[in-house]
C-alpha positions in Angstrom: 0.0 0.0 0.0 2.6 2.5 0.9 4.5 1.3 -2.4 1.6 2.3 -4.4 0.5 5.7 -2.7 4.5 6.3 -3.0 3.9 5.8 -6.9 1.0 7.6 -7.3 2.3 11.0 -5.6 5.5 10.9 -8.1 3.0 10.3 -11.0 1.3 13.2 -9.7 4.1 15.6 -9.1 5.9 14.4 -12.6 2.4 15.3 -14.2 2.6 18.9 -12.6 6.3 19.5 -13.8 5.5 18.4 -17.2 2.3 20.6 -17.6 4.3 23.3 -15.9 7.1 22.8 -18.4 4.5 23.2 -20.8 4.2 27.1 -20.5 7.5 29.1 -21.7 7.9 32.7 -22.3 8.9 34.5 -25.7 10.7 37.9 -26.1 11.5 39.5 -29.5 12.6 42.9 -30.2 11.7 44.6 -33.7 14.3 47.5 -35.6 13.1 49.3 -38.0 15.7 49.0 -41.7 18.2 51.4 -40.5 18.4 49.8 -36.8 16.4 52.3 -34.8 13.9 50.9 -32.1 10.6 50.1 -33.5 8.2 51.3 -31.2 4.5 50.1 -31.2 4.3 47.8 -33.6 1.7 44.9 -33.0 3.0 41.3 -32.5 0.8 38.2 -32.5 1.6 34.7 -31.7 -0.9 32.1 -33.2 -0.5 28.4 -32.1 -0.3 26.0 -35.4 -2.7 23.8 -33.1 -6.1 25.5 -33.0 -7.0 23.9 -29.5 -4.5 26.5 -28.3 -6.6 29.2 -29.2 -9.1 30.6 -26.1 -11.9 32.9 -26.9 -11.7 36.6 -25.1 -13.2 37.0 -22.0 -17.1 36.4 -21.7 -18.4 40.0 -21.3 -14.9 41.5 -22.1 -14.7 45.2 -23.0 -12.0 47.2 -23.6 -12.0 51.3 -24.6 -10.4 53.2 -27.6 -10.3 56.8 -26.0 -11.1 60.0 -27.6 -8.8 62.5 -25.3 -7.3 66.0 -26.1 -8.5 65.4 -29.8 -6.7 61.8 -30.9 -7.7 58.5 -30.3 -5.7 56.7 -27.6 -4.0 54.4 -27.5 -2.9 55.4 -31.2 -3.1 51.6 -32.0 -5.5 48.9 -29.7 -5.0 45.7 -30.6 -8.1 42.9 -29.2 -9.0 39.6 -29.6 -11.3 38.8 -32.5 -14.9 38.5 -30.9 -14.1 41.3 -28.2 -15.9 44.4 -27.8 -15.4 47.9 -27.8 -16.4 51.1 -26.2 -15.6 54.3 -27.6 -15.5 56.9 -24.7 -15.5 61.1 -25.0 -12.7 62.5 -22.6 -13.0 65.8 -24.0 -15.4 68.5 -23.4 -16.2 68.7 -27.2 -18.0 66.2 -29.7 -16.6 63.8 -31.7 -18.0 61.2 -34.7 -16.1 58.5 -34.9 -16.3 56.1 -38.6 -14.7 54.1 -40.1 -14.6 52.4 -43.7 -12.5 50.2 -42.9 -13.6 46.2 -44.9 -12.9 44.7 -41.4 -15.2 46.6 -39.6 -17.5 49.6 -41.1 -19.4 51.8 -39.1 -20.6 55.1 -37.4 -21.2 56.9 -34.0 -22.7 60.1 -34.8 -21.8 63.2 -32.9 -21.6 62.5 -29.0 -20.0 63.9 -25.9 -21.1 62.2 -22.4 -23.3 59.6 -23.8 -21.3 56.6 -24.9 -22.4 54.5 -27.2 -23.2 50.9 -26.8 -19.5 49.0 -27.4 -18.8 47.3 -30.6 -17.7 43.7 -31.1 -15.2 43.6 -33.5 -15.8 39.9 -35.3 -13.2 40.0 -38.2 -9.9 39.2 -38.2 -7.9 42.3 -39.8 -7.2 46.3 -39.2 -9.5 48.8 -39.0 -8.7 52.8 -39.5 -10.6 55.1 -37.3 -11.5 58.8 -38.3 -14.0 61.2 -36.7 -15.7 63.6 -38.7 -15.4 66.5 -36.9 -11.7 66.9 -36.4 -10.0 65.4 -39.8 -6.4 64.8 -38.3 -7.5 62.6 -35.3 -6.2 59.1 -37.2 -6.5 55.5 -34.9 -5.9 52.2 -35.8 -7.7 48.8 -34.1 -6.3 45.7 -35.2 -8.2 42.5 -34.4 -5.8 39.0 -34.5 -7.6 35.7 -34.0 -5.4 34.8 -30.9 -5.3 35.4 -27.5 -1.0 35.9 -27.6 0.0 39.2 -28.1 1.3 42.4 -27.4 3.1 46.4 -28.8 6.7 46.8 -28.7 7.7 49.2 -26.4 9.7 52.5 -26.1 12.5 49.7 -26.8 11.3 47.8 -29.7 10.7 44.9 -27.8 8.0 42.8 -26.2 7.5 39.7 -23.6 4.7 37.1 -23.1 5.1 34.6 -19.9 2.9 31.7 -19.2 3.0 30.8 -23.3 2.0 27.2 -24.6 4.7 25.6 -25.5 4.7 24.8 -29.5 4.9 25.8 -33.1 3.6 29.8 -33.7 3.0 31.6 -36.8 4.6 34.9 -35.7 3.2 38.1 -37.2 4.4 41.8 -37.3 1.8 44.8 -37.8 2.3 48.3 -38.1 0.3 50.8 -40.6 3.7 52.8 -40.9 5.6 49.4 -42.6 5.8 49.5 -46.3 4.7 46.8 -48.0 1.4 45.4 -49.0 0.2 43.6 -45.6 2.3 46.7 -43.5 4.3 43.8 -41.5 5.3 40.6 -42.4 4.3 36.7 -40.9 7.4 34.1 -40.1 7.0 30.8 -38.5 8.6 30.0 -35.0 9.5 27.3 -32.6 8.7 28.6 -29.5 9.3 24.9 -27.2 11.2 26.4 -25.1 12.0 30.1 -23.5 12.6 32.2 -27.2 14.9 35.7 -27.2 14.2 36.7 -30.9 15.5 39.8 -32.8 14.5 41.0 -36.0 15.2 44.0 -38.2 13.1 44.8 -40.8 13.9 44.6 -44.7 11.4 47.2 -45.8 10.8 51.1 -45.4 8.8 52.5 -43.0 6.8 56.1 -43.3 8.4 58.9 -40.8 5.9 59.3 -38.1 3.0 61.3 -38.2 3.1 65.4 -37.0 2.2 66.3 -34.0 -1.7 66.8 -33.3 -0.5 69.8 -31.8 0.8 71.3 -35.3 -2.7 70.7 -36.8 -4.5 74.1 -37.3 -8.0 74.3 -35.2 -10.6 76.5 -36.2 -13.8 75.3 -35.0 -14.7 73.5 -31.9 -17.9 72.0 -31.7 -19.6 71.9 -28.4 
């Protein structure tokens, strides 16, 4: 008896290190083609094996901000199937649109009354404008997987607690030249990764200041 409850508690614990061992973490920094930091660019890990793939949060809402006339963060990325709210900070109106073939739509001119959040169900990016102020420029990517993250002030990111497998790793960024603005490589990621890339195409200088724009209505 004590043989087998012996045997059954080091099945148990070798169980737990194995799933354990089973979760890695994956860093990877991103320069742009002449070696300068490449800040904000989207990164997105998605699993070759599908089971790996979780749906967002039941009832999950995050917020693309409309403060001091631009749309913050500049860039939201969020799960396929998650919502969004759209929330006034400033004291003015704003009508946010977009054309985008991800995800068209409208909310008409509004200040304190938010309107209801949006679920974005398309995999792809989606250009925000509003209406009333014709420099405020956002950008809301949508990635089918759960795994991902924006390089920093240093170009780099870092996911923990990762499944342990084969990824298709994908770079976004509207300010990358070329057709898709980023590029897709495949990566082992079976064990703790350190990647560093530099990319091969241009990218666009960054857009002016909002502060430079000229503002000669405000409407309250």
């Amino acid at each position: 008896m004590v043989f087998k409850r012996v045997k059954v508690f080091l099945m148990v614990m070798l169980f737990s290190a194995s799933a354990a061992a089973e979760n890695v973490s994956f860093s990877f920094e991103l320069r742009d083609k002449g070696g300068k930091v490449f800040e904000d660019a989207v990164v997105s890990l998605m699993p070759t094996d599908s089971s790996l793939i979780m749906p967002p949060p039941s009832g999950a809402v995050t917020e693309m901000e409309q403060k001091d006339k631009q749309f913050t963060p500049h860039i939201l990325v969020v799960q396929k199937g998650q919502s969004v709210s759209f929330p006034n900070r400033d004291d003015i109106q704003h009508h946010v649109f977009s054309f985008s073939e991800t995800k068209s739509f409208e909310l008409q001119l509004y200040k304190e009354d938010v309107p209801s959040p949006l679920v974005f169900d398309n995999v792809g990016d989606v250009e925000l404008g509003c209406s009333v102020h014709d420099w405020m420029l956002g950008y809301i990517k949508v990635v089918e997987t759960p795994y991902f993250a924006k390089t920093d002030d240093q170009g780099r990111v870092y996911l923990q607690e990762l499944p342990a497998g084969e990824y298709n790793l994908s770079v976004w960024h509207p300010r990358i030249v070329n057709k898709s603005n980023g590029f897709t490589m495949q990566v082992d990621v079976s064990k703790d990764v350190l990647l560093n890339h530099q990319l091969e195409v241009d990218v666009l200088p960054p857009l002016l200041g909002f502060d430079s724009f000229e503002q000669d209505a405000e409407y309250q």
